[in-house]
Coordinates of C-alpha atoms and ligand atoms in Angstrom, one line a residue:
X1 CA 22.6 11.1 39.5
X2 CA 21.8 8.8 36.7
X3 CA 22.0 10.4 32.8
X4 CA 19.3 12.2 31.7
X5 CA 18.4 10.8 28.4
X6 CA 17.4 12.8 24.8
X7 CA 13.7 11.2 24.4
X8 CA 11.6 11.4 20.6
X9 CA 8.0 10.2 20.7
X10 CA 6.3 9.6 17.3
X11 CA 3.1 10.5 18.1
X12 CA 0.9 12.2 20.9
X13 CA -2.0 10.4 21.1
X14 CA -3.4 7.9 23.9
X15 CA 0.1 6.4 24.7
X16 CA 2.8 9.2 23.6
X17 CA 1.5 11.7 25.4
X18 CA 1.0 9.3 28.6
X19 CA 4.6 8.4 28.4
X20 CA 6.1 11.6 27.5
X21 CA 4.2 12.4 31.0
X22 CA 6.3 8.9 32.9
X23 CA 9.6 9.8 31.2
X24 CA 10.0 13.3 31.8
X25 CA 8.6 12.7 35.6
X26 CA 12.0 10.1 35.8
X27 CA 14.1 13.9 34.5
X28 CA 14.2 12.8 30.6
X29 CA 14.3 15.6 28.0
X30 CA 11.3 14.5 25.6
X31 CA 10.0 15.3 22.3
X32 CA 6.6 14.6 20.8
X33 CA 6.1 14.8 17.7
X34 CA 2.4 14.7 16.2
X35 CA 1.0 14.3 12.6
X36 CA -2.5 16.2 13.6
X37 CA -3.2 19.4 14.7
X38 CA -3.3 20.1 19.0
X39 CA -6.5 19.1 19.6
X40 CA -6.9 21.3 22.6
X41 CA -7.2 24.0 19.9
X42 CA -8.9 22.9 17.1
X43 CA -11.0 19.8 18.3
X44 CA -10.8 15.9 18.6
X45 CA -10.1 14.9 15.3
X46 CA -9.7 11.1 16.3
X47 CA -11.8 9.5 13.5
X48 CA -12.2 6.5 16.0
X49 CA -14.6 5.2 19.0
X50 CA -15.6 8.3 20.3
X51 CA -15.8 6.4 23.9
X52 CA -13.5 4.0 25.5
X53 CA -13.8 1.5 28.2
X54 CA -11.1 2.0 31.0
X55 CA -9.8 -0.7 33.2
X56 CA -7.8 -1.6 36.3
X57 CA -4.3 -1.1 33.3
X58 CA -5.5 2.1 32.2
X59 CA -6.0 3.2 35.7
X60 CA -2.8 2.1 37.1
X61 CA -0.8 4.5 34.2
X62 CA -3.3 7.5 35.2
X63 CA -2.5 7.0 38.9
X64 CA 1.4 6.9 37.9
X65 CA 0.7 10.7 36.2
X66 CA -1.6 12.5 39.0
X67 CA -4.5 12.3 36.5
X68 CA -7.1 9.4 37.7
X69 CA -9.0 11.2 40.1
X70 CA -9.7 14.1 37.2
X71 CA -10.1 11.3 34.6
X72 CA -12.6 9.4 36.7
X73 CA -14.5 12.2 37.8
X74 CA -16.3 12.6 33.6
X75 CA -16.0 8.4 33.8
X76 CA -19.4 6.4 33.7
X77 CA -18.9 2.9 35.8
X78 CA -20.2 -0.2 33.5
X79 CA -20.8 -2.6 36.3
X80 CA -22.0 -5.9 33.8
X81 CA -23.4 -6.2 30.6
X82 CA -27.4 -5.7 29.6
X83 CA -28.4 -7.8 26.5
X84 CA -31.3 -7.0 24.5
X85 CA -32.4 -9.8 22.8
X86 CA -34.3 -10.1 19.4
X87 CA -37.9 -10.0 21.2
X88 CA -36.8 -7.0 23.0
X89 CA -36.3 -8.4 26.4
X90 CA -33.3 -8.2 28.9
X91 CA -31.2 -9.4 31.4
X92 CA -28.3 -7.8 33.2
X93 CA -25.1 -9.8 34.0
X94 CA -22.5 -8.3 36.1
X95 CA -19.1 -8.8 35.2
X96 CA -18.1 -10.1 38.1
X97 CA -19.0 -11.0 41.6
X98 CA -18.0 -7.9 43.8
X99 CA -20.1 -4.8 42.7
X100 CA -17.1 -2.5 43.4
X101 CA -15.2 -4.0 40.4
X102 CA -16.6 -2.0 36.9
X103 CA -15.4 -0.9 33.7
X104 CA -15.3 2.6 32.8
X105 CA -16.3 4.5 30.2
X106 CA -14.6 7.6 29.2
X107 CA -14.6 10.2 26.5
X108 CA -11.1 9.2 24.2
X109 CA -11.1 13.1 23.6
X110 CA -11.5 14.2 26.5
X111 CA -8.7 11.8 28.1
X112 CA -6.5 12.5 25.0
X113 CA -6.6 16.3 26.0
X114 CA -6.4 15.5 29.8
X115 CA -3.0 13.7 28.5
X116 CA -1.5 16.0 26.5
X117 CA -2.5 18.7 29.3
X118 CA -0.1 16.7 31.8
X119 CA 2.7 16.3 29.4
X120 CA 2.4 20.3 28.5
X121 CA 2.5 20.9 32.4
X122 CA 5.9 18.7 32.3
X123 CA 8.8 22.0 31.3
X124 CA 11.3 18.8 30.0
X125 CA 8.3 17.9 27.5
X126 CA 7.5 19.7 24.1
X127 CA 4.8 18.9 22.2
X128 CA 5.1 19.7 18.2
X129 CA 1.5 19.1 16.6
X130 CA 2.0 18.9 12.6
X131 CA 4.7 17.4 12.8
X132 CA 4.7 13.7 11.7
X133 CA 8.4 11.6 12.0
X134 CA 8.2 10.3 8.2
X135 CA 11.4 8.4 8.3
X136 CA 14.3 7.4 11.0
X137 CA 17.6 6.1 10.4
X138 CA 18.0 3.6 13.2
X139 CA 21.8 3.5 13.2
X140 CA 22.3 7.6 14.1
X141 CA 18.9 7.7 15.8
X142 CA 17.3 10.4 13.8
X143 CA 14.3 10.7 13.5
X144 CA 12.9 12.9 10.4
X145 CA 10.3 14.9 10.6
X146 CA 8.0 17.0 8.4
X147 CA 7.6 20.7 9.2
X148 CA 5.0 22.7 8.4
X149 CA 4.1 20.6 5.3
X150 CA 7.7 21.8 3.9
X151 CA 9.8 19.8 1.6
X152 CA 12.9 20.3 4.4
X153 CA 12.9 17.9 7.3
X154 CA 14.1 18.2 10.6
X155 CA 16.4 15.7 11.5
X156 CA 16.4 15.1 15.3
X157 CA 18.5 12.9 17.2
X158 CA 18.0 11.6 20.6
X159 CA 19.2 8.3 22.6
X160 CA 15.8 6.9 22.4
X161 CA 12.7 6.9 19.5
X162 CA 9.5 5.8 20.4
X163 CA 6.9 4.3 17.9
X164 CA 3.7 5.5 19.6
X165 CA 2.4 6.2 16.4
X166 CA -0.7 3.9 16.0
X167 CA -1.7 0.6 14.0
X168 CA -0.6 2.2 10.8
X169 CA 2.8 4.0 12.2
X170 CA 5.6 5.3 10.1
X171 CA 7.9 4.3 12.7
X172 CA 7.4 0.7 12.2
X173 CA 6.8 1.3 8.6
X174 CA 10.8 2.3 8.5
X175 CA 11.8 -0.7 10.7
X176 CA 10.3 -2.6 7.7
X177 CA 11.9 -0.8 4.7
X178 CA 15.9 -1.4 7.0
X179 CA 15.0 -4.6 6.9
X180 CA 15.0 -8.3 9.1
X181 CA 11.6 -7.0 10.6
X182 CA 8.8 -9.4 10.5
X183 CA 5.3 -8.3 10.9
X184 CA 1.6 -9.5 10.1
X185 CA -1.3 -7.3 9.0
X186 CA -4.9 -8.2 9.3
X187 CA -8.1 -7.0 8.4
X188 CA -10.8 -9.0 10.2
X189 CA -14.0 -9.6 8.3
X190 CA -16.3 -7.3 10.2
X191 CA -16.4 -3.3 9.9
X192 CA -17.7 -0.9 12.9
X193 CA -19.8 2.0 12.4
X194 CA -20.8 4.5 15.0
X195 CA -24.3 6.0 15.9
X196 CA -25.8 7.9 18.3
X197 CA -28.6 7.6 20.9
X198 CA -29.1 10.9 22.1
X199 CA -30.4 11.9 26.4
X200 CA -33.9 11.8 26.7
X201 CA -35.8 15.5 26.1
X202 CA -34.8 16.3 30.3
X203 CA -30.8 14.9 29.6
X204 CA -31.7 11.6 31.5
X205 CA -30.0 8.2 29.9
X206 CA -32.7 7.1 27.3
X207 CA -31.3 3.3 28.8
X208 CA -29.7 2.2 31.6
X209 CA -26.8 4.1 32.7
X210 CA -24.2 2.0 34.1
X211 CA -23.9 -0.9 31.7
X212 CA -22.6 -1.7 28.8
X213 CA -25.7 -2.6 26.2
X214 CA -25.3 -5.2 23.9
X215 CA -27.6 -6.3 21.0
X216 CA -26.1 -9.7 20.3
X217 CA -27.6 -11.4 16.9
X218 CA -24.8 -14.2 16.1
X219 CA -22.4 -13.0 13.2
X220 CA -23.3 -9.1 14.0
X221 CA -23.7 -7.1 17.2
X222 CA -24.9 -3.6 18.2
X223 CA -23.3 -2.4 21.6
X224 CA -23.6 0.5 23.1
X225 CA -21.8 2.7 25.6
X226 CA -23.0 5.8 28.0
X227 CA -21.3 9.1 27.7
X228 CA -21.3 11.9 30.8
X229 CA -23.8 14.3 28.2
X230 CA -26.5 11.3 28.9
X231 CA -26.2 10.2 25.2
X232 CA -25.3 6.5 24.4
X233 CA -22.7 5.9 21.5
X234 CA -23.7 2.5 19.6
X235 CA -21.3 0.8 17.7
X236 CA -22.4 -1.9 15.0
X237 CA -19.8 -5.0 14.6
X238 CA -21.0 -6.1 11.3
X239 CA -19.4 -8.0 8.3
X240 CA -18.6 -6.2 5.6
X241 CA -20.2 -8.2 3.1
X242 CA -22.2 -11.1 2.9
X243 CA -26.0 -12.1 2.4
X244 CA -27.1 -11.7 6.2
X245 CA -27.3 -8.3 8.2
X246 CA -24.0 -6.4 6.3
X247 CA -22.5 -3.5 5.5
X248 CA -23.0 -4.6 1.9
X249 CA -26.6 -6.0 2.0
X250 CA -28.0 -2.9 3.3
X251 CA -26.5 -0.6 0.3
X252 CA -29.9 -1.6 -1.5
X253 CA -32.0 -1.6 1.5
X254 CA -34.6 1.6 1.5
X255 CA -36.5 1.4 4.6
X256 CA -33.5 1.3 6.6
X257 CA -35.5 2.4 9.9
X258 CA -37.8 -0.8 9.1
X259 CA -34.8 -2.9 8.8
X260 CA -33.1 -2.1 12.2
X261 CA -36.6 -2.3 13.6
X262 CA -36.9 -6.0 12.7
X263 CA -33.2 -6.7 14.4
X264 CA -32.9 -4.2 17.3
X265 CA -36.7 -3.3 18.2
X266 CA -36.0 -1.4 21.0
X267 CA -33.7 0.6 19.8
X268 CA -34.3 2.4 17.0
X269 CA -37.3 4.4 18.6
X270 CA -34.4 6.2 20.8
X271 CA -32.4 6.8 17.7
X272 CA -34.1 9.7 16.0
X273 CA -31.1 10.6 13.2
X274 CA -30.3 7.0 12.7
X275 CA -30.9 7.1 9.2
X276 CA -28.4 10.1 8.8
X277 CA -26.4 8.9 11.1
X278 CA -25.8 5.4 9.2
X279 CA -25.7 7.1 5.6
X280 CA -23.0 9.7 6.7
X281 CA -20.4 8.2 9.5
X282 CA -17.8 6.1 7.9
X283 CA -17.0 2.1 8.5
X284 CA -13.7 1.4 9.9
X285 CA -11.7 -1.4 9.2
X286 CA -10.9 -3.3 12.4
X287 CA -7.0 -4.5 11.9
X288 CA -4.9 -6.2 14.3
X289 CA -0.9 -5.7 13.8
X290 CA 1.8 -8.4 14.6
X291 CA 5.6 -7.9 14.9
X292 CA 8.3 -10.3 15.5
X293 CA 9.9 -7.6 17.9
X294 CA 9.2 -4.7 18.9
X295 CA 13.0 -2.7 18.5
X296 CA 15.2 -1.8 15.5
X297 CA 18.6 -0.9 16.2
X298 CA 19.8 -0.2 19.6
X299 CA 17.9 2.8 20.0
X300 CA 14.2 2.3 18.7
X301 CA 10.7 0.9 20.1
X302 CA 7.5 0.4 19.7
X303 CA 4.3 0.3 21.9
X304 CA 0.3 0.8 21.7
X305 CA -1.4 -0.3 18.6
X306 CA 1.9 0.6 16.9
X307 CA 3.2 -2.9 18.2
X308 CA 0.2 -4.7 18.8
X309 CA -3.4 -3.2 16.7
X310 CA -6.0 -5.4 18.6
X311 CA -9.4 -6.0 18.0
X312 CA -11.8 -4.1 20.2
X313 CA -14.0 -6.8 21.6
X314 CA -11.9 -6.9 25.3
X315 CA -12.0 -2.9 25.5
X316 CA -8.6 -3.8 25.8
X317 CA -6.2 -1.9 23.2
X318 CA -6.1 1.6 24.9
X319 CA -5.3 -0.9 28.5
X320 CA -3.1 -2.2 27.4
X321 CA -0.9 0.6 25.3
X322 CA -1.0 2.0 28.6
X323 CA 0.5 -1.2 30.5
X324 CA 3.3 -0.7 27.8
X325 CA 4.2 2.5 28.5
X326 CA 4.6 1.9 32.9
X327 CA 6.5 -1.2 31.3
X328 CA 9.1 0.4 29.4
X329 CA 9.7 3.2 32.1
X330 CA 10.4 0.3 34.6
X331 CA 13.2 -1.1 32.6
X332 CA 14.6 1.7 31.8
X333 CA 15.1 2.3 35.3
X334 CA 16.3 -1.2 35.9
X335 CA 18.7 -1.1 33.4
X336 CA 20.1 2.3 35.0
X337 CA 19.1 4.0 31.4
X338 CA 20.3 2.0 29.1
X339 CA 18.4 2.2 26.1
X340 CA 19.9 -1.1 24.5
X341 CA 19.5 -3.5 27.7
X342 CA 15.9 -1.8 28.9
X343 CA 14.4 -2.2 25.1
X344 CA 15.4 -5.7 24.9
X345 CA 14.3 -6.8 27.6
X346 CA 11.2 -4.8 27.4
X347 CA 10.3 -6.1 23.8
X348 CA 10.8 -9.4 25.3
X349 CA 8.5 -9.0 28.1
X350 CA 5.3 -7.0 26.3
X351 CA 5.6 -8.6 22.9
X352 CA 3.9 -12.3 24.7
X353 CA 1.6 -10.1 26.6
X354 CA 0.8 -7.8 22.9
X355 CA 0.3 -11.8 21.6
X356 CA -1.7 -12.9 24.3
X357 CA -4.2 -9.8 24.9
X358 CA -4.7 -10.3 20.6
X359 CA -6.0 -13.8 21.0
X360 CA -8.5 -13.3 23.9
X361 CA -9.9 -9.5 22.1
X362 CA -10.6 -12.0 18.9
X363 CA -12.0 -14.7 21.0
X364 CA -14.3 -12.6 23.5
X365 CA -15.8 -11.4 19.5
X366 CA -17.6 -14.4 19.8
X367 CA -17.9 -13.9 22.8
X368 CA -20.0 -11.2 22.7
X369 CA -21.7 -11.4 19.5
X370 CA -23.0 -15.1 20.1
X371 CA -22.0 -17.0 23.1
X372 CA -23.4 -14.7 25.6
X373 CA -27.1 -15.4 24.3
X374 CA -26.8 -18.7 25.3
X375 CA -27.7 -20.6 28.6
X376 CA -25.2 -22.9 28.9
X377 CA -22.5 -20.0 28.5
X378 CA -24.2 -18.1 31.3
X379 CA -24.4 -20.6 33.5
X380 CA -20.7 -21.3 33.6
X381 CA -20.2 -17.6 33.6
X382 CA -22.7 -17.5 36.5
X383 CA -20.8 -20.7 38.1
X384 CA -17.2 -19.3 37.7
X385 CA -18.1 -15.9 39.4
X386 CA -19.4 -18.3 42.5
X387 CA -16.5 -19.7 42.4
X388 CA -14.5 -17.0 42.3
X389 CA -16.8 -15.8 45.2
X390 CA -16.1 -18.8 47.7
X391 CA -12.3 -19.6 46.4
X392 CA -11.1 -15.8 45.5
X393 CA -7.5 -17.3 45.1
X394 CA -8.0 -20.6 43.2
X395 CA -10.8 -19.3 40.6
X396 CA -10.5 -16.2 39.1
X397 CA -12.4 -15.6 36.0
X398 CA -10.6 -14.9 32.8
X399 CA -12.8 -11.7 32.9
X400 CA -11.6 -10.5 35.7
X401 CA -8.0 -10.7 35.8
X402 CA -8.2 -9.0 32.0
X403 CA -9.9 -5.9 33.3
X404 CA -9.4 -6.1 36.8
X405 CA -6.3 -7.0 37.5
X406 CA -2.8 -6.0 35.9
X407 CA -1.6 -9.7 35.7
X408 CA 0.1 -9.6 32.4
X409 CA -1.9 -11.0 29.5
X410 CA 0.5 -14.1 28.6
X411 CA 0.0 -15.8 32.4
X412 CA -3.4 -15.3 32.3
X413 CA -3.8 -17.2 28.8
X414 CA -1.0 -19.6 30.6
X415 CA -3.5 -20.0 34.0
X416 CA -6.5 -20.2 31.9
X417 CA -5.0 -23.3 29.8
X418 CA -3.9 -24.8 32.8
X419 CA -7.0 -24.6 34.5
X420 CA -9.0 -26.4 31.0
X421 CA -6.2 -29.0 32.0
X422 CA -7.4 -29.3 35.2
X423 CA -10.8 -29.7 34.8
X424 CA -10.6 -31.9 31.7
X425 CA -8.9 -34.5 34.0
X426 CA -11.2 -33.6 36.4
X427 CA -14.2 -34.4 34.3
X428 CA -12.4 -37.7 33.1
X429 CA -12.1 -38.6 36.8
X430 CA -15.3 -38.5 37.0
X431 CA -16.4 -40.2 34.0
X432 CA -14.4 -43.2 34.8
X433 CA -15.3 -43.4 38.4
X434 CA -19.3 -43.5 37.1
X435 CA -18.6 -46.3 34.9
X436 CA -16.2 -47.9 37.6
X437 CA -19.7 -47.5 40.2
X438 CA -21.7 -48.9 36.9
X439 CA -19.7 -51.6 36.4
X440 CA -20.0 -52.7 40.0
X441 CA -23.6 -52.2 40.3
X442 CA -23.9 -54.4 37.1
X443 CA -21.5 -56.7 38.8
X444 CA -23.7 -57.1 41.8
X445 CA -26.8 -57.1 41.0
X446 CA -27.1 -58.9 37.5
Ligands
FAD1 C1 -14.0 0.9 17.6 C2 -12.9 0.9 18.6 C3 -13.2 0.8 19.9 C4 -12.2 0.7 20.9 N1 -12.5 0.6 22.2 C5 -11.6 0.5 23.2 C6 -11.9 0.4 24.5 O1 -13.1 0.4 24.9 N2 -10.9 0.2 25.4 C7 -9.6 0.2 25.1 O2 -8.7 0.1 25.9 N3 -9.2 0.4 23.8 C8 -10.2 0.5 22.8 N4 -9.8 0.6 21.5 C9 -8.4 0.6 21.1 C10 -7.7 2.0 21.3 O3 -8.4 2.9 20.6 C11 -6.3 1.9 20.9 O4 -5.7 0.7 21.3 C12 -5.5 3.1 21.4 O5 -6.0 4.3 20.8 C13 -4.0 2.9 21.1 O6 -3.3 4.0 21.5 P1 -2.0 4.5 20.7 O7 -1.5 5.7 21.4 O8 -1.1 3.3 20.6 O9 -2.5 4.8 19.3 P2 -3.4 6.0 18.8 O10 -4.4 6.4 19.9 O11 -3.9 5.7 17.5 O12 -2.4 7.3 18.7 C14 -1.5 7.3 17.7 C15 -1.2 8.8 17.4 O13 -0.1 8.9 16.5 C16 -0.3 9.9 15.5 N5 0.5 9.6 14.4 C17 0.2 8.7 13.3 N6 1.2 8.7 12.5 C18 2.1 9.6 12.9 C19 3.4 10.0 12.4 N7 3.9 9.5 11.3 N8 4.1 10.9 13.2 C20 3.6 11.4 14.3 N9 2.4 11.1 14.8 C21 1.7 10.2 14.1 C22 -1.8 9.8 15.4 O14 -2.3 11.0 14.8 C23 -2.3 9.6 16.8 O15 -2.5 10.8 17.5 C24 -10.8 0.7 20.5 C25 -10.5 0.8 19.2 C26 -11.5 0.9 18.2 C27 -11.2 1.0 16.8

């Protein structure tokens, strides 16, 4: 019977309480510890998207736990994307080829309390909620943690600490302050704000239901996202500053209604408290976190935004935390439990997959905000998913293998380059075999 091992999560939100869930199903003793309050008591106090797109990852790590059939049940499909464009017209465009593959949008506090439900049900799991780990010294492998806002801390010490403590996690913070940890912050230069589009008066979806609605206008975006109530949440993707539609330039604007009217027409008619909504919900900053590796010591990890804070435009960040955490529990079963070999190797494995799914969120941006509006885009979209249609092996979208598919992020980015390879020579081929045909034509007949 292999060792049971002496488990500390910092933090109990998407990804700690997920794995505390894995590890304590492998026999692990586990501790969560959690700087808010249960939210099963007092409320979701997430501060962040209020909805989430799950994918083919996300669905994989609730399948692993016993909780994607109950998880899918409250889950709205999002077969393609509708755009509404600046005239107030749209077009739907599926994300890809076979109907049966969607994206799916959940409630993040409903599936955070669905989470920490299935750890609770787990007797080798306890959950402490205001309790955040402030410090941890990485050679005894305590972690300390605040108690009841008291000045004493509890030192606990376990054979394995767990940074699942989000983009701006203490955990990490304390693998910076030992020392020899490199790490990258950054703030891109767009904010999001959230507003609401509320089910019509008989709690019908005021727009279509299973899509994800986007208002592309070229440095800014709108999208929007159903909920189970029949309300939309909208998110604006704007810059913070600037002399074009931002956060900034509509401080002096008064006839705030007017001015969303002359860039999302037909929208703002089925937003009755957008003007509330907009002057009281806060902008978040949208930061994407970078670390050399993802261990200190012998005995501490990261995962989830902790490791890798992406940018949102892939639906991807939630995904992928959750990848992480079926990641780690496999090589800490490969490496029969032990802590040093499996978080070595697993830092090496995720942290070019945490690189990989950065660059394609901050790519598909522009993506979403711009490139989709235009023609030529959609026709290669339109031309890939026939592709992928007639030669299902040979073409696969980049799309698809992000959110359908749990290829891992770096050998898609490694597929996707190759295949730019391939059809550049292609193209050149074909180039030079018309003005090989030209020349001979001239040859002949001139
Ligand atoms: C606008 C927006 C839209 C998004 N949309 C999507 C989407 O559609 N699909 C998707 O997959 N992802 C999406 N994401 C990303 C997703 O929200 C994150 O990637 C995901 O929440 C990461 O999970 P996590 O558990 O690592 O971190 P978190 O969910 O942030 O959880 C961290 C937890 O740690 C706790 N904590 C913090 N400090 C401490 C401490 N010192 N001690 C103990 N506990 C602590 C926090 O209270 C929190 O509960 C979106 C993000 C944003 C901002």
């Amino acid at each position: 019977m292999s060792r049971q091992l002496e488990i500390t999560i910092a933090g109990a939100g998407l990804a700690g309480s997920l794995l505390a869930s894995l590890l304590a199903d492998r026999g692990h003793r586990v501790r969560v510890f959690e700087r808010r309050p249960d939210p099963r008591r007092s409320g979701f106090l997430g501060g962040r998207s209020i909805n989430l797109a799950l994918s083919a990852r996300g669905l994989e790590a609730l399948e692993a736990i016993g909780i994607r059939d109950e998880v899918m049940q409250n889950a709205i499909p999002m077969q393609g994307r509708i755009m509404h464009d600046a005239n107030s017209q749209t077009s739907f465009h599926p994300y890809s080829a076979n109907p049966d593959e969607a994206i799916n949008s959940v409630s993040r506090g409903d599936l955070n309390i669905r989470l920490l439900d299935a750890a609770a049900s787990r007797p080798n799991v306890s959950l402490h909620f205001q309790e955040p780990v402030v410090d941890v010294d990485f050679a005894s492998g305590i972690a300390h943690v605040q108690h009841d806002h008291d000045e004493d801390l509890k030192h606990v010490k376990s054979d394995l600490i767990v940074g699942a403590d989000g983009a701006y996690s203490a955990v990490r913070g304390a693998m910076q302050s030992a020392g020899g940890f490199g790490f990258r912050q950054q703030y891109i230069s767009h904010g999001y704000k959230e507003l609401v589009i509320p089910p019509q008066p008989d709690g019908g979806f005021a727009l279509e239901k299973n899509a994800l609605h986007i208002w592309p206008r070229g440095a800014s975006m709108m999208i929007a996202l159903p909920n189970a109530d029949g309300s939309f949440t909208c998110t604006l993707f704007w810059p913070w500053e600037g002399p074009g539609t931002s956060f900034e330039s509509l401080e002096d604007v008064e006839d705030l209604v007017g001015y969303f009217r002359g860039i999302y027409p037909d929208a703002v008619d089925l937003m009755p408290t957008l003007e509330e909504d907009y002057r009281e919900n806060p902008i978040g900053h949208l930061v994407m976190i970078s670390c050399e590796r993802w261990t200190c010591g012998h005995s501490a990890v990261l995962l989830g935004d902790a490791a890798h804070a992406i940018v949102p435009f892939f639906g991807q960040g939630m995904n992928a935390a959750f990848q992480d955490c079926i990641v780690l529990d496999r090589h800490l079963e490969a490496a029969d439990r032990d802590v040093r070999t499996a978080i070595a190797a697993f830092s090496a494995e995720q942290k070019p997959n945490g690189d990989a799914i950065s660059q394609l969120s901050l790519e598909n941006f522009l993506v979403m905000r711009d490139k989709v509006s235009s023609p030529w885009f959609r026709f290669r979209e339109r031309l890939a998913k026939w592709l992928h249609l007639v030669l299902p092996r040979h073409v696969q979208p980049v799309y698809n293998l992000v959110s359908f598919s749990t290829t891992p992020y770096r050998d898609i980015v490694e597929k996707r380059a190759r295949h730019r390879r391939a059809m550049q020579a292609l193209v050149t081929a074909m180039l030079g075999l018309g003005a090989l045909a030209i020349a001979f034509l001239v040859g002949t007949f001139v």
